[in-house]
Structures are given as structure tokens and as C-alpha cells.
Tab-separated table of C-alpha atoms and ligand atoms in Angstrom:
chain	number	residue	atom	x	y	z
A	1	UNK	CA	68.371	51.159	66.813
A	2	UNK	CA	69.114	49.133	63.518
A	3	UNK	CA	69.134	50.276	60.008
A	4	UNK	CA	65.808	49.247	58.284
A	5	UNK	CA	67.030	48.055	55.038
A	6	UNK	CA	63.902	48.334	52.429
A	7	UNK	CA	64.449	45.174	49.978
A	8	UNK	CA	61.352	46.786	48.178
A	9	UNK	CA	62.967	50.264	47.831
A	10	UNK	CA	65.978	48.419	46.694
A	11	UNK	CA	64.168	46.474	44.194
A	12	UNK	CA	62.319	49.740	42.942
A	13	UNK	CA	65.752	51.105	41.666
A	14	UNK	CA	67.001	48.024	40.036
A	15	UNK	CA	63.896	47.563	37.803
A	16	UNK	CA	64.716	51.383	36.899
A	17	UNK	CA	67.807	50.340	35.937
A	18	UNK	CA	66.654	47.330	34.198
A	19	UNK	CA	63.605	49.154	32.246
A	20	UNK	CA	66.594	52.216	31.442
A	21	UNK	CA	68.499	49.670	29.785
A	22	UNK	CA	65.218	49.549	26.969
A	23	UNK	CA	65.814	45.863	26.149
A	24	UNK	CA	62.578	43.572	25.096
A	25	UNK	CA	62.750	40.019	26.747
A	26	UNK	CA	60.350	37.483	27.669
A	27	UNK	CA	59.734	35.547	30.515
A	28	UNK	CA	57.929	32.002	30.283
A	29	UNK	CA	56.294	31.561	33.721
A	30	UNK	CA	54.511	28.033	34.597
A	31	UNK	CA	52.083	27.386	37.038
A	32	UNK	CA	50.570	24.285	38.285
A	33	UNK	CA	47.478	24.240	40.416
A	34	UNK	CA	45.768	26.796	42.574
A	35	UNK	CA	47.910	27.224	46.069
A	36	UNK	CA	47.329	30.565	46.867
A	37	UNK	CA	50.956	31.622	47.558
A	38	UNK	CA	51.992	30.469	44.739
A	39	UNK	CA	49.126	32.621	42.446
A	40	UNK	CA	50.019	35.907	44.376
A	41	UNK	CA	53.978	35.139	43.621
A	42	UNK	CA	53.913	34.043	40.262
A	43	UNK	CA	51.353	37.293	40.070
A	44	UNK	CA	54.107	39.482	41.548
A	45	UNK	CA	56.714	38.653	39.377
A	46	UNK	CA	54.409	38.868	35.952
A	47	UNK	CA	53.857	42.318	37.490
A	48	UNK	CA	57.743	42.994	37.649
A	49	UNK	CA	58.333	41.700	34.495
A	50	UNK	CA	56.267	43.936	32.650
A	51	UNK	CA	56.948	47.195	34.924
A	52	UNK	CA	60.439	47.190	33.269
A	53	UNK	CA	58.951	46.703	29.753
A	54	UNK	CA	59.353	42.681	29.269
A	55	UNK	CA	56.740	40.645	27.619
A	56	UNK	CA	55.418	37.282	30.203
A	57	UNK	CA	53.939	34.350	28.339
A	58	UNK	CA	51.773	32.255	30.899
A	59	UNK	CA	51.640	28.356	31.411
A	60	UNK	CA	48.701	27.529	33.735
A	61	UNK	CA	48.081	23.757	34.652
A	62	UNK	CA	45.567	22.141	36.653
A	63	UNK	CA	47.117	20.306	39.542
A	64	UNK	CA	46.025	16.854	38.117
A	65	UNK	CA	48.046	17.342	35.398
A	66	UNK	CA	50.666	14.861	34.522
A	67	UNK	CA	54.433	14.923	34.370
A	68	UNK	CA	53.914	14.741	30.927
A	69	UNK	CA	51.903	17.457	30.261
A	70	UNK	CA	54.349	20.137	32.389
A	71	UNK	CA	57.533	18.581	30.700
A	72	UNK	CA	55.397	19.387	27.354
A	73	UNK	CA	54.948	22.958	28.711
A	74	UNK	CA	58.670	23.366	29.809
A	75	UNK	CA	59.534	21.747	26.237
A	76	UNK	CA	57.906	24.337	24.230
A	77	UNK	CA	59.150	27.601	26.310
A	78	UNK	CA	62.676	26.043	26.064
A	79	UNK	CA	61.743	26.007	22.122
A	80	UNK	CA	60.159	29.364	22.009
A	81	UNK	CA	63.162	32.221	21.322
A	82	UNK	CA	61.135	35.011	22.765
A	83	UNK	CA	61.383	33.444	26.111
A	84	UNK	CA	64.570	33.990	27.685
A	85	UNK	CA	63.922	33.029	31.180
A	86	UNK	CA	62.030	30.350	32.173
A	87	UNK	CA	60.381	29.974	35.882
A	88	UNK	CA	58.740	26.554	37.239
A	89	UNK	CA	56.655	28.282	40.309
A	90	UNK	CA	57.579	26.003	43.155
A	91	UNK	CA	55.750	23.780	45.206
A	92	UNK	CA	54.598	21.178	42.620
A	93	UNK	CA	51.329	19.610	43.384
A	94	UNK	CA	52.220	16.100	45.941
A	95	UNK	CA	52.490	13.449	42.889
A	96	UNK	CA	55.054	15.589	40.384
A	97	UNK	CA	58.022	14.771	40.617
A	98	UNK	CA	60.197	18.668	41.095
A	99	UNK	CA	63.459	17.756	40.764
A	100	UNK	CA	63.292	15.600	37.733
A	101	UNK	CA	60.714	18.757	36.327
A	102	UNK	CA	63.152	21.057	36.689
A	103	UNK	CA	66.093	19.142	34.650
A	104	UNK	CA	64.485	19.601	31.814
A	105	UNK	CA	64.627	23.139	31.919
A	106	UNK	CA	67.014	24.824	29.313
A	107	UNK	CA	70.003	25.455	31.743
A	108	UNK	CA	70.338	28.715	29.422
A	109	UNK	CA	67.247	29.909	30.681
A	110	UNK	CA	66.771	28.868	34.081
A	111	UNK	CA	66.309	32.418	36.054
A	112	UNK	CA	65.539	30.792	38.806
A	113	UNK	CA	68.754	28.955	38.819
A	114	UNK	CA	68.249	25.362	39.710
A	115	UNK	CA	69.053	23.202	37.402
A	116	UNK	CA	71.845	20.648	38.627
A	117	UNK	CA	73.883	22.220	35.821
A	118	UNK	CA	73.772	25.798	37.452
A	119	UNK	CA	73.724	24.476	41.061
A	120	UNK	CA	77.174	22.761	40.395
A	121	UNK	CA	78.688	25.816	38.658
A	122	UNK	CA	77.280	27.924	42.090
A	123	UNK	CA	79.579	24.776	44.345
A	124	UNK	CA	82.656	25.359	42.095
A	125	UNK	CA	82.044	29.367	42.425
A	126	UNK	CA	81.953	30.582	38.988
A	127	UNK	CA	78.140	30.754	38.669
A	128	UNK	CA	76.933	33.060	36.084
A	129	UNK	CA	73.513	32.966	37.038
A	130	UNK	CA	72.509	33.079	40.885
A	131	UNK	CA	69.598	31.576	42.912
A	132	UNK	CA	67.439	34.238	43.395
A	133	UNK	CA	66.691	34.547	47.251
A	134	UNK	CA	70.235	34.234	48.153
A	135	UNK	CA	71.081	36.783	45.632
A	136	UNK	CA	68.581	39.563	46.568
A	137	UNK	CA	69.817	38.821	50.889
A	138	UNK	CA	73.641	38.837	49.539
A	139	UNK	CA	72.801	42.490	47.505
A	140	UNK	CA	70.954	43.290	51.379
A	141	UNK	CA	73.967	42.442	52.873
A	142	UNK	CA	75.692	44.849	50.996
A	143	UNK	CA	73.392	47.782	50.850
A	144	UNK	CA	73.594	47.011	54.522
A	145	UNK	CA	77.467	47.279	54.914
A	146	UNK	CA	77.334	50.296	52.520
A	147	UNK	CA	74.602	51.886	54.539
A	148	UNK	CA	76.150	51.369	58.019
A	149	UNK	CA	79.287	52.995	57.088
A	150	UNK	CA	77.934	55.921	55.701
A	151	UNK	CA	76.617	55.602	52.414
A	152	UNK	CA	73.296	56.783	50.216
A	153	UNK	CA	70.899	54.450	49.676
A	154	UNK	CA	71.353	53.367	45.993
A	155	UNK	CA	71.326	49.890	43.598
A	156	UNK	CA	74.816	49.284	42.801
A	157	UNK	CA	77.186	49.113	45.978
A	158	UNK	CA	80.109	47.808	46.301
A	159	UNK	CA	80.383	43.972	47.347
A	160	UNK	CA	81.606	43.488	50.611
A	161	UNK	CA	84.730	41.350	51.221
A	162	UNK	CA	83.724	39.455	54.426
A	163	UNK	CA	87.062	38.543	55.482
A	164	UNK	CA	87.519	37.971	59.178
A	165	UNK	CA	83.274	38.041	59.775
A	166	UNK	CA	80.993	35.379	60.821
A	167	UNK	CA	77.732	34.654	59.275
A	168	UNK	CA	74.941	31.797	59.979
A	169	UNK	CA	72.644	30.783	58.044
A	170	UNK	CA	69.523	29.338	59.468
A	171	UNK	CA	68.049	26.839	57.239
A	172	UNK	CA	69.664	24.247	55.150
A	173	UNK	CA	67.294	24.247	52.178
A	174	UNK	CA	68.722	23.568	48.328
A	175	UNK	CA	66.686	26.802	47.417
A	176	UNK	CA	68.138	28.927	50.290
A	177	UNK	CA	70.091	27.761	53.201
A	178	UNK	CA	72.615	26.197	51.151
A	179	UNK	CA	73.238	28.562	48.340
A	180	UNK	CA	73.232	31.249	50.737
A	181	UNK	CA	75.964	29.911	53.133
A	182	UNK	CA	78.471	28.750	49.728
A	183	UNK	CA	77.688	32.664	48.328
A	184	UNK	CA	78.655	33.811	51.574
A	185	UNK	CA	81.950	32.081	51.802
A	186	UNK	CA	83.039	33.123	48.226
A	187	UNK	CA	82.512	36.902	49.595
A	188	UNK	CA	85.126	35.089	52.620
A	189	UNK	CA	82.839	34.822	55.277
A	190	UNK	CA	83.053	32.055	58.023
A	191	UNK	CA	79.898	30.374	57.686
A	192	UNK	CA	78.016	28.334	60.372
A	193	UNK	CA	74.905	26.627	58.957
A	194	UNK	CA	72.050	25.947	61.441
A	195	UNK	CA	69.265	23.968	60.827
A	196	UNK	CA	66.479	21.852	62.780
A	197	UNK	CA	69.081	19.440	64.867
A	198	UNK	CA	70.925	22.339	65.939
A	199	UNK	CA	71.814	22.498	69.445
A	200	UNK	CA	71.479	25.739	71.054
A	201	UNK	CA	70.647	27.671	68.298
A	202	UNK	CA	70.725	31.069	70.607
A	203	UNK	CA	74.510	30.523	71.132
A	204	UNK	CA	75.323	29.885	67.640
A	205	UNK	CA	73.391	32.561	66.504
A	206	UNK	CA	75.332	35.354	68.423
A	207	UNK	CA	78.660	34.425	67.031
A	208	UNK	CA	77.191	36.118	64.121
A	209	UNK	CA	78.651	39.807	62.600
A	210	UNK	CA	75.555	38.500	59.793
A	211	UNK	CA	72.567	36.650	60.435
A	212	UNK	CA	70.231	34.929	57.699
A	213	UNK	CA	67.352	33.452	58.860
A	214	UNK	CA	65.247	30.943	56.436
A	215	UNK	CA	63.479	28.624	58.210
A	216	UNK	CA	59.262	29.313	58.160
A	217	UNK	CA	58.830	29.410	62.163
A	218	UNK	CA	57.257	32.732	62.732
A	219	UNK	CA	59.375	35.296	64.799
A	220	UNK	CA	62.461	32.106	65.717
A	221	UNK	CA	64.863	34.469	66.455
A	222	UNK	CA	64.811	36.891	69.014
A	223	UNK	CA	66.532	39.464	70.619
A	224	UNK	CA	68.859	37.584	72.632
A	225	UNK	CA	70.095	35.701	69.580
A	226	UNK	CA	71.594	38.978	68.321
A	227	UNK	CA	75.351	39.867	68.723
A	228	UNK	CA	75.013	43.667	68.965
A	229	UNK	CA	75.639	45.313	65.794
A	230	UNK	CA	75.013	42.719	64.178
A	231	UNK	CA	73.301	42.638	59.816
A	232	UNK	CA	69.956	40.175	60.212
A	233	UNK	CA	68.528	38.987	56.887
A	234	UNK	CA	65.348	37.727	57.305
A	235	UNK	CA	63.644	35.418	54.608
A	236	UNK	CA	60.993	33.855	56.282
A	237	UNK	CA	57.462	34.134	55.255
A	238	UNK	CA	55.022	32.704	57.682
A	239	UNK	CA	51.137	33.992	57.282
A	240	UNK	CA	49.165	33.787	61.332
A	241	UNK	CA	45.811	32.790	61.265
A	242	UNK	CA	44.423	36.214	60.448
A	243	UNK	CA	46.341	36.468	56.981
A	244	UNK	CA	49.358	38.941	58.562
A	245	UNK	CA	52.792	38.064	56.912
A	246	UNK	CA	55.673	37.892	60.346
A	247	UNK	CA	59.389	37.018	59.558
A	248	UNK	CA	61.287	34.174	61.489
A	249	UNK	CA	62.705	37.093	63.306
A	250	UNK	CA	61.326	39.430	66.205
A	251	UNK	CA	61.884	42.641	64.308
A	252	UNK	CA	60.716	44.554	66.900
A	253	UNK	CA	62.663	42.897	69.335
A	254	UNK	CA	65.934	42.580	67.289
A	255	UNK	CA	65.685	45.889	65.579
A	256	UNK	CA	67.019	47.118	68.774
A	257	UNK	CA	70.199	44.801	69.128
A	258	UNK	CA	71.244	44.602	65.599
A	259	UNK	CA	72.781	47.024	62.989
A	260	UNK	CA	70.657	46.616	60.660
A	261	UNK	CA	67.854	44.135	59.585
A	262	UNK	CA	65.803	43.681	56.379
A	263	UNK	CA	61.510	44.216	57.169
A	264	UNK	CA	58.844	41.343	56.650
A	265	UNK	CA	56.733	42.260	54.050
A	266	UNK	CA	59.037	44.233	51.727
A	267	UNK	CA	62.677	42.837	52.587
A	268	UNK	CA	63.935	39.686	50.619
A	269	UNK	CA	60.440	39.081	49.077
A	270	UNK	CA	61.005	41.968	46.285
A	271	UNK	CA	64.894	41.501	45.702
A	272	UNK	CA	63.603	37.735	44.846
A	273	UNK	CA	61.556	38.928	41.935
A	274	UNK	CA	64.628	41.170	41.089
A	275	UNK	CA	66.772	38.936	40.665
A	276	UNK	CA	64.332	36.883	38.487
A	277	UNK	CA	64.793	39.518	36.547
A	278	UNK	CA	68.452	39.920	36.823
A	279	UNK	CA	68.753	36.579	36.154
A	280	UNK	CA	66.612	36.722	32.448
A	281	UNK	CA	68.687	39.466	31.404
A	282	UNK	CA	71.581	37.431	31.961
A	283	UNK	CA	70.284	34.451	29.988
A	284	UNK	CA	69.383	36.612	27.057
A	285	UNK	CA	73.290	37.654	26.572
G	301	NAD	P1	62.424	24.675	53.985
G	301	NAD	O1	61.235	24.235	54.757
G	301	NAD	O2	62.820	23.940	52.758
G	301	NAD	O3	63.699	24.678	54.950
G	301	NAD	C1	63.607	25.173	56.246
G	301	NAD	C2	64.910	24.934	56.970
G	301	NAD	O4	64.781	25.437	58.289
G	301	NAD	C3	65.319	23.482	57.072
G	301	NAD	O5	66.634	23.342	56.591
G	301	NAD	C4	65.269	23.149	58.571
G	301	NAD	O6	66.355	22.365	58.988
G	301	NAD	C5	65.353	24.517	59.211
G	301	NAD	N1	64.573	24.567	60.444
G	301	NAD	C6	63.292	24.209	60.644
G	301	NAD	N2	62.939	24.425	61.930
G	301	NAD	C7	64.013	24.921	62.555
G	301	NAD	C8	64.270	25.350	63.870
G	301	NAD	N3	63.333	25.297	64.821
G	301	NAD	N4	65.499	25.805	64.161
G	301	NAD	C9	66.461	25.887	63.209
G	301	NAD	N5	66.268	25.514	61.936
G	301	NAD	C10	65.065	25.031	61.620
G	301	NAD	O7	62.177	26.214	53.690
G	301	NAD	P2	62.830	27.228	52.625
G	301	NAD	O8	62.314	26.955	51.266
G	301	NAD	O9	64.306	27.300	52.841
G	301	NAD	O10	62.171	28.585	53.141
G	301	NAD	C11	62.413	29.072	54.436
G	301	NAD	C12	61.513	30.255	54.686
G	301	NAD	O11	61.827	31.275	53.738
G	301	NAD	C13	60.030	29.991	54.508
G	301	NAD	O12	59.314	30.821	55.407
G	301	NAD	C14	59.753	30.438	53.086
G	301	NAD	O13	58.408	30.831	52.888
G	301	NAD	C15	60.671	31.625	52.995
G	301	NAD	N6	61.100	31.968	51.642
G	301	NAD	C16	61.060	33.287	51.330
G	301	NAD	C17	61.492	33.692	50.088
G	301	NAD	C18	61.449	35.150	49.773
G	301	NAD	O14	61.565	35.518	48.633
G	301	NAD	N7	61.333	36.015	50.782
G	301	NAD	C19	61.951	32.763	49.153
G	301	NAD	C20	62.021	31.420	49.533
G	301	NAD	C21	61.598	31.031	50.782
């Protein structure tokens, strides 16, 4: 039976360590419209930010608002010096135009990492700041390493040389798929991406010593997908009809092929928002 790695325990000890370290920074969080998700996330990480002692300063827009008014928005946290991270809560309502949004945010404060500018430092490899999903599954990965060969349960573990492993990522989005798979072979890994035009995604998925799913088809990958053994990362958030978050993996199913794997609610969610955090800190040095 797999490890359960708890992203949410994980999380837990890094905003100790972040709230130990007894520095005051802000976070400029911007909101347009009312999808629900997006409330109860940018929620969640307001509620992270001030657990380890930061001040939040809030941006909420109605979703008719123009690209004028959120670029005016972005343009004053950029300006504002007690905001050190700045986070554009994604989707944008249909009509505004992301990617062009999210240029004009201060590369020195994006904590969500990316801006173009922070994107291209990621493809050349010497990224200081790191998009945040990928980041929280990579710090998974190696709690998950750590765990399997022995170790306690703690924040900082060492990070895994993946030399001579194979890892596929599911997914080929700019926010995770492909960040993921380029952080992945820095660490050394070979690196299959998957995606929707994949044939036989079963086969390719069980040459895999590490397995990140991010795709947003509720329980994807199942047990026969699973090379024994193997470390499953699972991103997906998919909501049924009765409100009941499920992964894109069978975790009941695969929990008894793999090694470990990371739990739907309370896996990648929470190292997400940590490594919004992570991220701020950085900007402020
Ligand atoms: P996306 O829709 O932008 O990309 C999904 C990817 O999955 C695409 O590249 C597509 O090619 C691939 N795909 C779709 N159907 C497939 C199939 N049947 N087989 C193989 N590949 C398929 O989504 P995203 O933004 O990358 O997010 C993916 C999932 O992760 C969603 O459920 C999202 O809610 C979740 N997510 C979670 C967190 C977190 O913090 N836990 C953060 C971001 C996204």
C-alpha cells in the first residue's frame, strides 16, 4: 500500500517556518468577478498569508470591468512598496485578455510566476522564482523520495537527483504541464509529456518511476496505469455534481499499485498556496 503524502501537513510546516522567520510582507491579491472557485482560492491564500503574519491588500472587480480598469489595479500594486507579491487570480472573465494582463505585472513581484520574463528564465533553468503548482508537486516528489527511503516527515528534504528515472506528466498546460515536465528534467529526469492526442495513454503512463497527473478528468488514471512502486502526483481538481472534490487519479485504486501518491483534497492544493508564499518572500529580497 502507497505512502499517503499530506501536501496540507506539508504546507502546515512551511508556513511555521515562514511565520518563524518574523518578517512583515504584503501580498496584493486581484480578483475579477464572482466564479466560485476562484472566491474560495483567492480566500485560501488571504487566509495563508495572514496565518504566517503577512498583511493582504484586496483588489475586487466586477467581471464587466475593462482591461483598463484591472491594468489600473495591477499598476498601482506594482507602485505600492508594501506589496511584495502580486497575484492575478486566474480565469479572467471571457472578454479580458490574460496573457497581455499578466505582462504588466512587475516581474519583481510576480509570486505566481508567469510573466514571460520569469517563464523564460524557468526554460533557460536559472529561475529564481517558481510556478507555484509545479513547485509544491516537485517539493511532493521529494518528501516522497525522502519518505520512501526512510525518512521523518519534515519541510526541508533533500532534492532528489532523478538521474536514470522516468516521469510523465499528464497535461501540457503553460501553468502546469509544461513547467512541471522542464522542472523535472533540471532535477535529470526523463520526461514524457502526455496530453489529449496521446495515444495509449495507459502504456505511457507505466513507463513511469513518477507520475503527475494535471488534466481536470475526474479519476483518468487508474490502477493499471501504475508501474508498481511507482510516486503519483495528482493535481487535478474536478468537483461531481454533488460538490465532492475527486483527483484525475483513482486513489483508491492506485494507492494500492504505487509507492506513494499525494490525496485529493489536501495534496497539491495547499503546497500551491505555499509556494505563493515562498514565492513573496523571495520577491521581497
Ligand atoms: P488545462 O485545461 O489548461 O490543461 C489540461 C491538459 O490536460 C491539457 O494539456 C490537455 O491536453 C490534457 N488533457 C485533457 N484531456 C486529456 C485526456 N483525456 N488524456 C490526457 N490528457 C488530457 O488545465 P490545467 O490548468 O493544467 O489544470 C489541470 C487540472 O489541475 C485541473 O483539474 C485544475 O483544476 C487542476 N489544478 C490544480 C491546482 C492545484 O493547486 N491543485 C492548480 C492548477 C490546476
Amino acid at each position: 500500500m502507497a505512502v499517503i503524502v499530506s501536501g496540507k501537513e506539508l504546507a502546515a510546516l512551511g508556513e511555521t517556518s515562514l511565520k518563524n522567520k518574523k518578517v512583515s510582507l504584503g501580498l496584493g491579491v486581484i480578483l475579477v468577478g464572482d466564479n466560485p472557485a476562484s472566491k474560495v482560492y483567492v480566500a485560501n491564500k488571504e487566509k495563508a498569508a495572514k496565518r504566517v503574519g503577512w498583511n493582504t491588500f484586496d483588489q475586487k472587480l466586477p467581471a464587466n470591468s475593462t482591461f483598463e480598469q484591472v491594468a489600473s489595479a495591477i499598476e498601482k500594486f506594482n507602485s505600492n512598496k508594501d506589496i511584495h507579491g502580486i497575484l492575478l487570480q486566474l480565469p479572467l472573465p471571457k472578454g479580458l485578455q490574460s496573457e497581455k494582463l499578466i505582462e504588466l505585472i512587475d516581474p519583481n513581484k510576480d509570486a505566481d510566476c508567469l510573466h514571460p520574463i520569469n517563464q523564460g528564465y524557468l526554460l533557460r533553468g536559472n529561475t529564481k522564482l517558481k510556478p507555484c503548482t509545479p513547485a509544491g508537486s516537485l517539493h511532493l516528489i521529494d518528501l516522497s523520495f525522502h519518505l520512501l527511503a526512510g525518512g521523518e516527515f519534515k519541510y526541508e528534504v533533500p532534492k532528489k537527483d532523478l538521474t536514470g528515472l522516468n516521469a510523465v506528466v499528464v497535461g501540457r498546460s503553460i501553468l502546469v504541464g509544461k513547467p512541471m515536465a522542464l522542472m523535472l528534467q533540471e532535477r535529470n529526469a526523463t520526461v514524457t509529456m502526455a496530453h489529449s492526442k496521446t495515444k495509449d495513454l495507459r502504456s505511457v503512463c507505466r513507463t513511469a518511476d513518477i507520475l503527475v497527473a494535471a488534466v481536470g478528468v475526474k479519476e483518468l488514471i487508474k490502477s493499471d496505469f501504475i508501474k508498481p512502486g511507482a510516486i503519483v502526483i495528482d493535481v487535478g481538481i474536478n468537483r461531481d455534481e454533488n460538490g465532492v472534490l475527486h483527483g484525475d487519479v483513482d486513489f483508491n485504486g492506485v494507492k494500492k499499485i504505487a509507492g506513494a501518491i499525494t490525496p485529493v483534497p489536501g495534496g497539491v492544493g495547499p503546497m500551491t498556496i505555499q509556494y505563493l508564499l515562498e514565492n513573496t518572500l523571495l520577491c521581497s529580497g
